[in-house]
């Protein structure tokens, strides 16, 4: 829903991953995609519902099919490209088409090209890097089935979030729980930021320094004495 997307946009990728951990969801890598899957350009972010594609060997025919099969605006195309390194799965033509029809972004376990075009159109794309060699167009692959992308199980309808630290996937049936846990962690971090700011201010003004260590650190230290 729009409300779920709004809440997710207020949380960064690490907070959502912390939410998955706090919710004790047993999924591969805790929902954290391979660290080599990153934004084509720093500053790109994406939040949306997963529309999945499975393909291999640099074949982008199923990606073309998915590009023109969007059920509604706001989806993120998540592509299991089997980490194929020798061809780019797509470039700025597919990116432009996906942006035009309403995709919120694309994620691929593989490589892309036309980096400059992607940057100029300001369309969020996450891949393992750039490869100038073009794709082939041959096999149908699978659209909207369960996939494994960057070591993470992704099902159609899951929540996909990309940020400066990479990509996190939240299972659809646990989204509310994960968001609540992540929001709790966000509130905790706000309090820690305030404590650090107060410490810096006291230090700058030559006043007595407040205790900076969080309570959980003090508790653990006390247990070890």
Tab-separated table of C-alpha atoms in Angstrom:
chain	number	residue	atom	x	y	z
A	1	UNK	CA	0.000	0.000	0.000
A	2	UNK	CA	1.010	3.649	-0.271
A	3	UNK	CA	1.271	3.767	3.529
A	4	UNK	CA	3.724	0.838	3.602
A	5	UNK	CA	5.849	2.495	0.915
A	6	UNK	CA	5.784	5.815	2.816
A	7	UNK	CA	6.951	4.167	6.043
A	8	UNK	CA	9.678	2.228	4.241
A	9	UNK	CA	10.968	5.409	2.606
A	10	UNK	CA	11.467	6.896	6.067
A	11	UNK	CA	13.822	4.038	6.977
A	12	UNK	CA	17.221	3.256	5.506
A	13	UNK	CA	18.416	-0.172	4.366
A	14	UNK	CA	20.389	-1.009	7.564
A	15	UNK	CA	17.378	-0.161	9.742
A	16	UNK	CA	15.136	-2.464	7.708
A	17	UNK	CA	17.726	-5.231	7.939
A	18	UNK	CA	17.825	-4.689	11.712
A	19	UNK	CA	14.046	-4.993	11.630
A	20	UNK	CA	14.272	-8.343	9.846
A	21	UNK	CA	16.752	-9.530	12.482
A	22	UNK	CA	14.626	-8.291	15.389
A	23	UNK	CA	11.564	-10.008	13.917
A	24	UNK	CA	13.598	-13.269	13.870
A	25	UNK	CA	12.761	-14.030	10.259
A	26	UNK	CA	14.673	-17.075	9.014
A	27	UNK	CA	15.608	-16.174	5.430
A	28	UNK	CA	18.931	-16.522	3.561
A	29	UNK	CA	21.361	-13.725	4.477
A	30	UNK	CA	18.661	-12.137	6.607
A	31	UNK	CA	17.265	-10.361	3.558
A	32	UNK	CA	20.602	-8.671	2.810
A	33	UNK	CA	21.659	-8.941	-0.839
A	34	UNK	CA	25.245	-9.571	-1.922
A	35	UNK	CA	27.390	-6.555	-1.039
A	36	UNK	CA	28.519	-6.266	-4.679
A	37	UNK	CA	24.998	-5.315	-5.818
A	38	UNK	CA	25.079	-1.542	-5.575
A	39	UNK	CA	23.533	1.560	-7.128
A	40	UNK	CA	24.840	2.574	-10.539
A	41	UNK	CA	25.281	6.085	-9.090
A	42	UNK	CA	25.742	7.160	-5.493
A	43	UNK	CA	22.586	8.756	-4.113
A	44	UNK	CA	20.136	6.543	-5.987
A	45	UNK	CA	17.463	4.946	-3.786
A	46	UNK	CA	14.465	2.752	-4.486
A	47	UNK	CA	11.472	1.426	-2.580
A	48	UNK	CA	8.775	-0.750	-4.109
A	49	UNK	CA	7.020	-4.050	-4.577
A	50	UNK	CA	8.979	-6.862	-6.205
A	51	UNK	CA	8.182	-8.013	-9.724
A	52	UNK	CA	10.612	-10.887	-10.306
A	53	UNK	CA	12.473	-12.172	-13.365
A	54	UNK	CA	14.695	-15.229	-13.750
A	55	UNK	CA	17.137	-15.479	-16.641
A	56	UNK	CA	20.721	-16.557	-17.372
A	57	UNK	CA	23.718	-16.234	-19.688
A	58	UNK	CA	23.177	-12.564	-20.455
A	59	UNK	CA	19.753	-13.188	-22.015
A	60	UNK	CA	17.433	-10.201	-21.620
A	61	UNK	CA	14.362	-11.441	-23.493
A	62	UNK	CA	12.431	-12.069	-20.228
A	63	UNK	CA	13.499	-8.625	-19.004
A	64	UNK	CA	11.911	-7.124	-22.117
A	65	UNK	CA	8.736	-9.103	-21.425
A	66	UNK	CA	8.632	-7.847	-17.831
A	67	UNK	CA	9.326	-4.284	-18.985
A	68	UNK	CA	5.990	-4.166	-20.779
A	69	UNK	CA	4.001	-6.248	-18.260
A	70	UNK	CA	3.804	-3.837	-15.311
A	71	UNK	CA	0.532	-4.365	-13.356
A	72	UNK	CA	0.696	-0.926	-11.700
A	73	UNK	CA	3.187	1.856	-11.104
A	74	UNK	CA	5.658	1.583	-8.216
A	75	UNK	CA	7.061	-1.929	-8.715
A	76	UNK	CA	10.759	-2.769	-8.628
A	77	UNK	CA	11.985	-5.298	-11.187
A	78	UNK	CA	14.241	-7.793	-9.393
A	79	UNK	CA	16.253	-10.000	-11.757
A	80	UNK	CA	18.030	-13.238	-10.954
A	81	UNK	CA	20.733	-13.089	-13.614
A	82	UNK	CA	22.832	-15.891	-12.039
A	83	UNK	CA	25.742	-13.467	-11.569
A	84	UNK	CA	26.593	-13.801	-15.270
A	85	UNK	CA	29.669	-11.593	-15.889
A	86	UNK	CA	30.278	-11.606	-19.645
A	87	UNK	CA	27.317	-9.560	-20.915
A	88	UNK	CA	25.227	-6.676	-19.651
A	89	UNK	CA	21.616	-7.672	-19.067
A	90	UNK	CA	20.288	-4.261	-20.090
A	91	UNK	CA	21.184	-0.655	-20.778
A	92	UNK	CA	19.537	2.733	-20.964
A	93	UNK	CA	16.909	1.740	-23.547
A	94	UNK	CA	15.295	-0.778	-21.196
A	95	UNK	CA	15.876	1.577	-18.272
A	96	UNK	CA	14.075	4.343	-20.151
A	97	UNK	CA	11.157	2.075	-21.047
A	98	UNK	CA	10.834	0.872	-17.457
A	99	UNK	CA	10.892	4.410	-16.132
A	100	UNK	CA	8.269	5.450	-18.696
A	101	UNK	CA	5.797	2.718	-17.747
A	102	UNK	CA	6.192	3.414	-14.018
A	103	UNK	CA	8.791	1.117	-12.502
A	104	UNK	CA	10.385	2.506	-9.332
A	105	UNK	CA	13.726	0.921	-10.200
A	106	UNK	CA	15.565	-2.280	-11.132
A	107	UNK	CA	17.864	-4.719	-9.314
A	108	UNK	CA	19.907	-7.380	-11.109
A	109	UNK	CA	22.285	-10.101	-9.961
A	110	UNK	CA	24.459	-9.389	-12.955
A	111	UNK	CA	25.834	-6.480	-14.929
A	112	UNK	CA	24.436	-3.459	-16.767
A	113	UNK	CA	25.727	-0.890	-19.247
A	114	UNK	CA	25.063	2.699	-20.372
A	115	UNK	CA	25.900	4.045	-16.931
A	116	UNK	CA	25.897	7.653	-18.112
A	117	UNK	CA	22.444	7.272	-19.644
A	118	UNK	CA	21.156	5.774	-16.403
A	119	UNK	CA	22.552	8.715	-14.439
A	120	UNK	CA	21.101	11.297	-16.822
A	121	UNK	CA	17.596	9.835	-16.644
A	122	UNK	CA	17.889	9.543	-12.835
A	123	UNK	CA	16.436	6.036	-12.781
A	124	UNK	CA	17.483	3.848	-9.809
A	125	UNK	CA	19.343	0.736	-10.971
A	126	UNK	CA	21.340	-1.671	-8.796
A	127	UNK	CA	23.758	-4.142	-10.362
A	128	UNK	CA	27.144	-5.766	-9.794
A	129	UNK	CA	28.863	-3.321	-12.105
A	130	UNK	CA	29.290	-2.268	-15.706
A	131	UNK	CA	29.945	-4.489	-18.739
A	132	UNK	CA	29.844	-2.973	-22.210
A	133	UNK	CA	29.132	-6.224	-24.084
A	134	UNK	CA	25.454	-6.405	-25.050
A	135	UNK	CA	22.899	-9.100	-24.131
A	136	UNK	CA	21.446	-11.903	-26.212
A	137	UNK	CA	17.717	-12.435	-26.765
A	138	UNK	CA	16.714	-16.057	-26.794
A	139	UNK	CA	14.945	-17.832	-23.924
A	140	UNK	CA	11.674	-16.952	-22.219
A	141	UNK	CA	12.991	-17.322	-18.669
A	142	UNK	CA	10.447	-16.815	-15.885
A	143	UNK	CA	8.484	-13.721	-14.925
A	144	UNK	CA	6.913	-13.391	-11.471
A	145	UNK	CA	8.079	-16.606	-9.888
A	146	UNK	CA	10.241	-17.203	-6.807
A	147	UNK	CA	13.883	-16.280	-7.438
A	148	UNK	CA	17.213	-16.076	-5.647
A	149	UNK	CA	18.842	-12.689	-6.243
A	150	UNK	CA	22.133	-11.771	-4.623
A	151	UNK	CA	21.789	-14.669	-2.202
A	152	UNK	CA	18.299	-13.632	-1.061
A	153	UNK	CA	15.005	-15.382	-1.714
A	154	UNK	CA	12.641	-12.929	-3.439
A	155	UNK	CA	8.984	-13.631	-4.091
A	156	UNK	CA	6.566	-11.490	-6.100
A	157	UNK	CA	5.042	-8.917	-3.770
A	158	UNK	CA	7.975	-8.675	-1.353
A	159	UNK	CA	9.179	-5.246	-0.276
A	160	UNK	CA	12.454	-4.209	-1.943
A	161	UNK	CA	14.511	-1.288	-0.632
A	162	UNK	CA	17.784	-0.003	-2.056
A	163	UNK	CA	20.047	2.632	-0.545
A	164	UNK	CA	23.665	3.654	-0.141
A	165	UNK	CA	24.471	0.405	1.686
A	166	UNK	CA	22.887	-1.992	-0.821
A	167	UNK	CA	19.558	-3.815	-1.148
A	168	UNK	CA	17.318	-5.374	1.500
A	169	UNK	CA	14.268	-7.573	0.851
A	170	UNK	CA	11.411	-7.950	3.333
A	171	UNK	CA	8.996	-10.909	2.912
A	172	UNK	CA	5.515	-9.679	2.096
A	173	UNK	CA	3.794	-11.533	4.941
A	174	UNK	CA	6.133	-9.973	7.542
A	175	UNK	CA	6.318	-6.380	6.308
A	176	UNK	CA	4.238	-4.809	9.098
A	177	UNK	CA	6.254	-6.572	11.791
A	178	UNK	CA	9.592	-5.627	10.235
A	179	UNK	CA	8.589	-1.990	9.767
A	180	UNK	CA	7.524	-1.751	13.415
A	181	UNK	CA	10.843	-3.211	14.610
A	182	UNK	CA	12.819	-0.971	12.275
A	183	UNK	CA	10.923	2.094	13.495
A	184	UNK	CA	11.772	1.139	17.083
A	185	UNK	CA	15.453	0.953	16.116
A	186	UNK	CA	15.179	4.304	14.346
A	187	UNK	CA	13.793	5.907	17.514
A	188	UNK	CA	16.684	4.418	19.511
A	189	UNK	CA	19.202	5.823	17.029
A	190	UNK	CA	17.569	9.256	17.279
A	191	UNK	CA	18.143	9.159	21.048
A	192	UNK	CA	21.766	8.117	20.541
A	193	UNK	CA	22.275	10.967	18.057
A	194	UNK	CA	20.881	13.381	20.642
A	195	UNK	CA	23.212	11.981	23.333
A	196	UNK	CA	26.234	12.381	21.057
A	197	UNK	CA	25.189	15.935	20.181
A	198	UNK	CA	24.824	16.775	23.901
A	199	UNK	CA	28.278	15.340	24.589
A	200	UNK	CA	29.827	17.403	21.784
A	201	UNK	CA	28.102	20.548	23.026
A	202	UNK	CA	29.270	20.013	26.622
A	203	UNK	CA	32.806	19.377	25.389
A	204	UNK	CA	32.797	22.529	23.265
A	205	UNK	CA	31.524	24.638	26.196
A	206	UNK	CA	33.969	23.151	28.712
A	207	UNK	CA	31.175	21.707	30.845
A	208	UNK	CA	31.193	18.337	32.669
A	209	UNK	CA	30.867	15.565	30.104
A	210	UNK	CA	27.739	13.411	30.268
A	211	UNK	CA	28.002	9.640	30.083
A	212	UNK	CA	28.208	8.713	26.392
A	213	UNK	CA	28.085	4.897	26.629
A	214	UNK	CA	24.645	3.396	25.938
A	215	UNK	CA	23.009	1.523	28.791
A	216	UNK	CA	23.359	-1.887	27.156
A	217	UNK	CA	27.153	-1.465	27.117
A	218	UNK	CA	27.151	-0.589	30.838
A	219	UNK	CA	24.927	-3.578	31.578
A	220	UNK	CA	27.207	-5.984	29.736
A	221	UNK	CA	30.272	-4.573	31.472
A	222	UNK	CA	28.591	-5.015	34.834
A	223	UNK	CA	27.826	-8.658	34.036
A	224	UNK	CA	31.481	-9.333	33.297
A	225	UNK	CA	32.803	-8.016	36.602
